[in-house]
Coordinates of C-alpha atoms in Angstrom, one line a residue:
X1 CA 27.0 141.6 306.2
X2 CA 24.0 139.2 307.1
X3 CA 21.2 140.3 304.9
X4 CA 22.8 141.9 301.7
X5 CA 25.5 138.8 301.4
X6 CA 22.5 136.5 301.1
X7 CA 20.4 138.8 298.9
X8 CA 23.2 138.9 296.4
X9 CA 23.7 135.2 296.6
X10 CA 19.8 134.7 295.1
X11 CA 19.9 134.9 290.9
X12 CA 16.0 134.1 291.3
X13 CA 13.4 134.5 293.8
X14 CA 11.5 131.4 293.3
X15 CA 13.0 127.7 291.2
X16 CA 10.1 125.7 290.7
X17 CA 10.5 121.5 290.8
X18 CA 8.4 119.8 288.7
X19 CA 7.1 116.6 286.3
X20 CA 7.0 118.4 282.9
X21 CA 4.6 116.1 281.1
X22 CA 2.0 116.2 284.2
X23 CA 2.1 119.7 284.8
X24 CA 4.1 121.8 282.1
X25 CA 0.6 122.9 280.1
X26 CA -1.6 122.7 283.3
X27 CA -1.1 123.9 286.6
X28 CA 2.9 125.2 285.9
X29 CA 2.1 127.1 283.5
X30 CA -0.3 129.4 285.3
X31 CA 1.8 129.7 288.2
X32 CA 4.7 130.7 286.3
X33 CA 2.8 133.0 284.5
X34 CA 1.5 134.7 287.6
X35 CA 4.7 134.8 289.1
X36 CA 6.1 136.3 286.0
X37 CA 3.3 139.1 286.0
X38 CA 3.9 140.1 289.3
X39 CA 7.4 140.3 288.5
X40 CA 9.2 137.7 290.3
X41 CA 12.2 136.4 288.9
X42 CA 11.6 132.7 288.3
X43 CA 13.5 129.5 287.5
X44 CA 11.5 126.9 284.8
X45 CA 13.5 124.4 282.9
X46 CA 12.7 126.9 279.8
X47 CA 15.8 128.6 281.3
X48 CA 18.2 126.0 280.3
X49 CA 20.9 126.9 278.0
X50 CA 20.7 124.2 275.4
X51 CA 24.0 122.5 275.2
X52 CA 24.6 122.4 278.7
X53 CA 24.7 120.2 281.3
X54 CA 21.0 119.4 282.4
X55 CA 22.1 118.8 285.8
X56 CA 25.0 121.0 286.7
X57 CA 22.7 123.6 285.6
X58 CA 19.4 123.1 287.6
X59 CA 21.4 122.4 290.8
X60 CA 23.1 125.7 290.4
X61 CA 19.9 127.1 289.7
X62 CA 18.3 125.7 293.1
X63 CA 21.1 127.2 295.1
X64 CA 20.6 130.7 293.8
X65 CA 16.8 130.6 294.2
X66 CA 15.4 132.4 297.6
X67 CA 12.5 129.8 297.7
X68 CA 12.2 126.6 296.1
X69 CA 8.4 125.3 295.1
X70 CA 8.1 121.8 294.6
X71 CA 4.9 120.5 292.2
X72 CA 4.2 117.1 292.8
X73 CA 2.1 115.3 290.9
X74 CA 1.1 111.6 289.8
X75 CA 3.9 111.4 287.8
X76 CA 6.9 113.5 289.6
X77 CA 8.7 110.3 291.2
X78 CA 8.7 108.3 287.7
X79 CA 11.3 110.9 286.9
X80 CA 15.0 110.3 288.7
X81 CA 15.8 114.0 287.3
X82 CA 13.0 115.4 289.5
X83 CA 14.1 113.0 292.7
X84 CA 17.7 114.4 292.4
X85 CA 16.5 118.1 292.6
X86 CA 14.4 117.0 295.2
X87 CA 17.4 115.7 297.1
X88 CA 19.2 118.9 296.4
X89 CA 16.2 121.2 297.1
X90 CA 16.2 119.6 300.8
X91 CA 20.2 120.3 301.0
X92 CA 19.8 123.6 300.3
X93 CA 16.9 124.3 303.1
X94 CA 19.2 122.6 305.8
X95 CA 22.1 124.2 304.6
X96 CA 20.8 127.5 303.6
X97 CA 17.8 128.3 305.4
X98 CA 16.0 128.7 301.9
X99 CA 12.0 128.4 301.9
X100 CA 10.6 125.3 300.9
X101 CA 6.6 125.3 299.7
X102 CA 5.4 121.5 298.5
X103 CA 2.4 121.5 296.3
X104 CA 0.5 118.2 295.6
X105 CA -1.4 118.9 292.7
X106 CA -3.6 115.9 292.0
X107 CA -1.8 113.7 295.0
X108 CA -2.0 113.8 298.4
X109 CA 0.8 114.8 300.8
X110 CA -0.1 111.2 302.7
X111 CA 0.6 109.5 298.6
X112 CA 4.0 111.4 299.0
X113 CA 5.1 110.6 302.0
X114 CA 4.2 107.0 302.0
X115 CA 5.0 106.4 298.0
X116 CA 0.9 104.9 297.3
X117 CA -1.3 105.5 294.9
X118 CA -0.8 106.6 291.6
X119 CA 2.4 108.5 293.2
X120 CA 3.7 105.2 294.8
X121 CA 3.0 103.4 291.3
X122 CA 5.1 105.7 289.5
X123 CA 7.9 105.6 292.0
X124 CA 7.6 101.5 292.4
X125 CA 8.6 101.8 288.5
X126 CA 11.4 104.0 288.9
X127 CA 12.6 101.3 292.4
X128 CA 12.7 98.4 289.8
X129 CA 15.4 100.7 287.3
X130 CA 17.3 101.9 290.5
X131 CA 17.2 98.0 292.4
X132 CA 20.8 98.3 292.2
X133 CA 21.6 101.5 294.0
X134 CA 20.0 101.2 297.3
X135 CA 21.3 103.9 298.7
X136 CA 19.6 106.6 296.0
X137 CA 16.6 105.0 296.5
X138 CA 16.9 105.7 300.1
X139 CA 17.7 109.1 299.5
X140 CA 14.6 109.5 297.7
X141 CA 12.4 107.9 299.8
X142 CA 13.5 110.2 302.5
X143 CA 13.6 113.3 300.8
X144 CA 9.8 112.3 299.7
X145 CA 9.0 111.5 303.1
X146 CA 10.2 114.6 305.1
X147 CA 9.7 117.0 302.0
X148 CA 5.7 115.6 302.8
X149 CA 5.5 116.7 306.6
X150 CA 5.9 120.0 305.6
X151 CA 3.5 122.8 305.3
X152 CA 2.4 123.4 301.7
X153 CA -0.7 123.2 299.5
X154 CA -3.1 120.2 297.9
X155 CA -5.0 121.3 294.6
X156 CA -7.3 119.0 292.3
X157 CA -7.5 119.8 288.7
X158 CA -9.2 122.8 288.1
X159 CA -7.8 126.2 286.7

């Protein structure tokens, strides 16, 4: 039961997280494109069904993904639509045993995990919207924090 049960739970092999504006034309789009001529069945917002349920959607699509790439970037934690998936991606490793990879692509892992630089300037915006709701935030911060300690790959800007 073990291994084809949880193959035929996976829709995708990889879902990949990230900040559209900051990455979309860059970096995302030659990993996706890679992945796409090697044959592996990806998840990119292009996937969305219009009409639907932006969220309902990409958390569906996070479950049924065998690993789960996130793509930080300066920008990523100005965006409470990437924090959420975050949250989500994390559930789904504890719960399922799916592989998480981070990649900081013009941040540092230490800018994630302690919210500085241009990374913690981007997030300090989004604390002042979410002042209210203490409790997201510190699911956020969390999620940024442990989601940092893992193993996973820092890249500059280069092609």
């Amino acid at each position: 039961m073990g291994e084809s049960s949880s193959s035929s739970r996976f829709k995708y092999d990889v879902f990949l997280s990230f900040r559209g504006e900051d990455t979309r034309n860059k970096f995302m789009s030659h990993l996706h494109g890679a992945l796409k001529r090697k044959k592996v069945m990806t998840f990119t917002d292009y996937k969305l069904i219009r009409g639907c349920e932006i969220s309902s959607s990409l958390l569906k699509a996070i479950e049924e993904s065998k690993i789960l790439v996130v793509i930080f970037s300066k920008n990523y934690a100005s965006s409470r639509w990437c924090l959420e998936e975050l949250v989500k991606i994390l559930e789904c490793k504890e719960m399922y045993g799916q592989i998480v990879i981070p990649i900081f692509y013009e941040v540092t892992p230490s800018d994630v995990r302690n919210q500085t630089g241009a990374f913690g300037d981007a997030f300090a915006e989004l604390q002042l919207r979410f002042q209210d709701n203490p409790d997201k935030l510190q699911r956020w911060t969390a999620s940024l924090t442990k989601i940092a300690n893992l193993s996973g790959w820092t890249l500059g800007s280069f092609r």
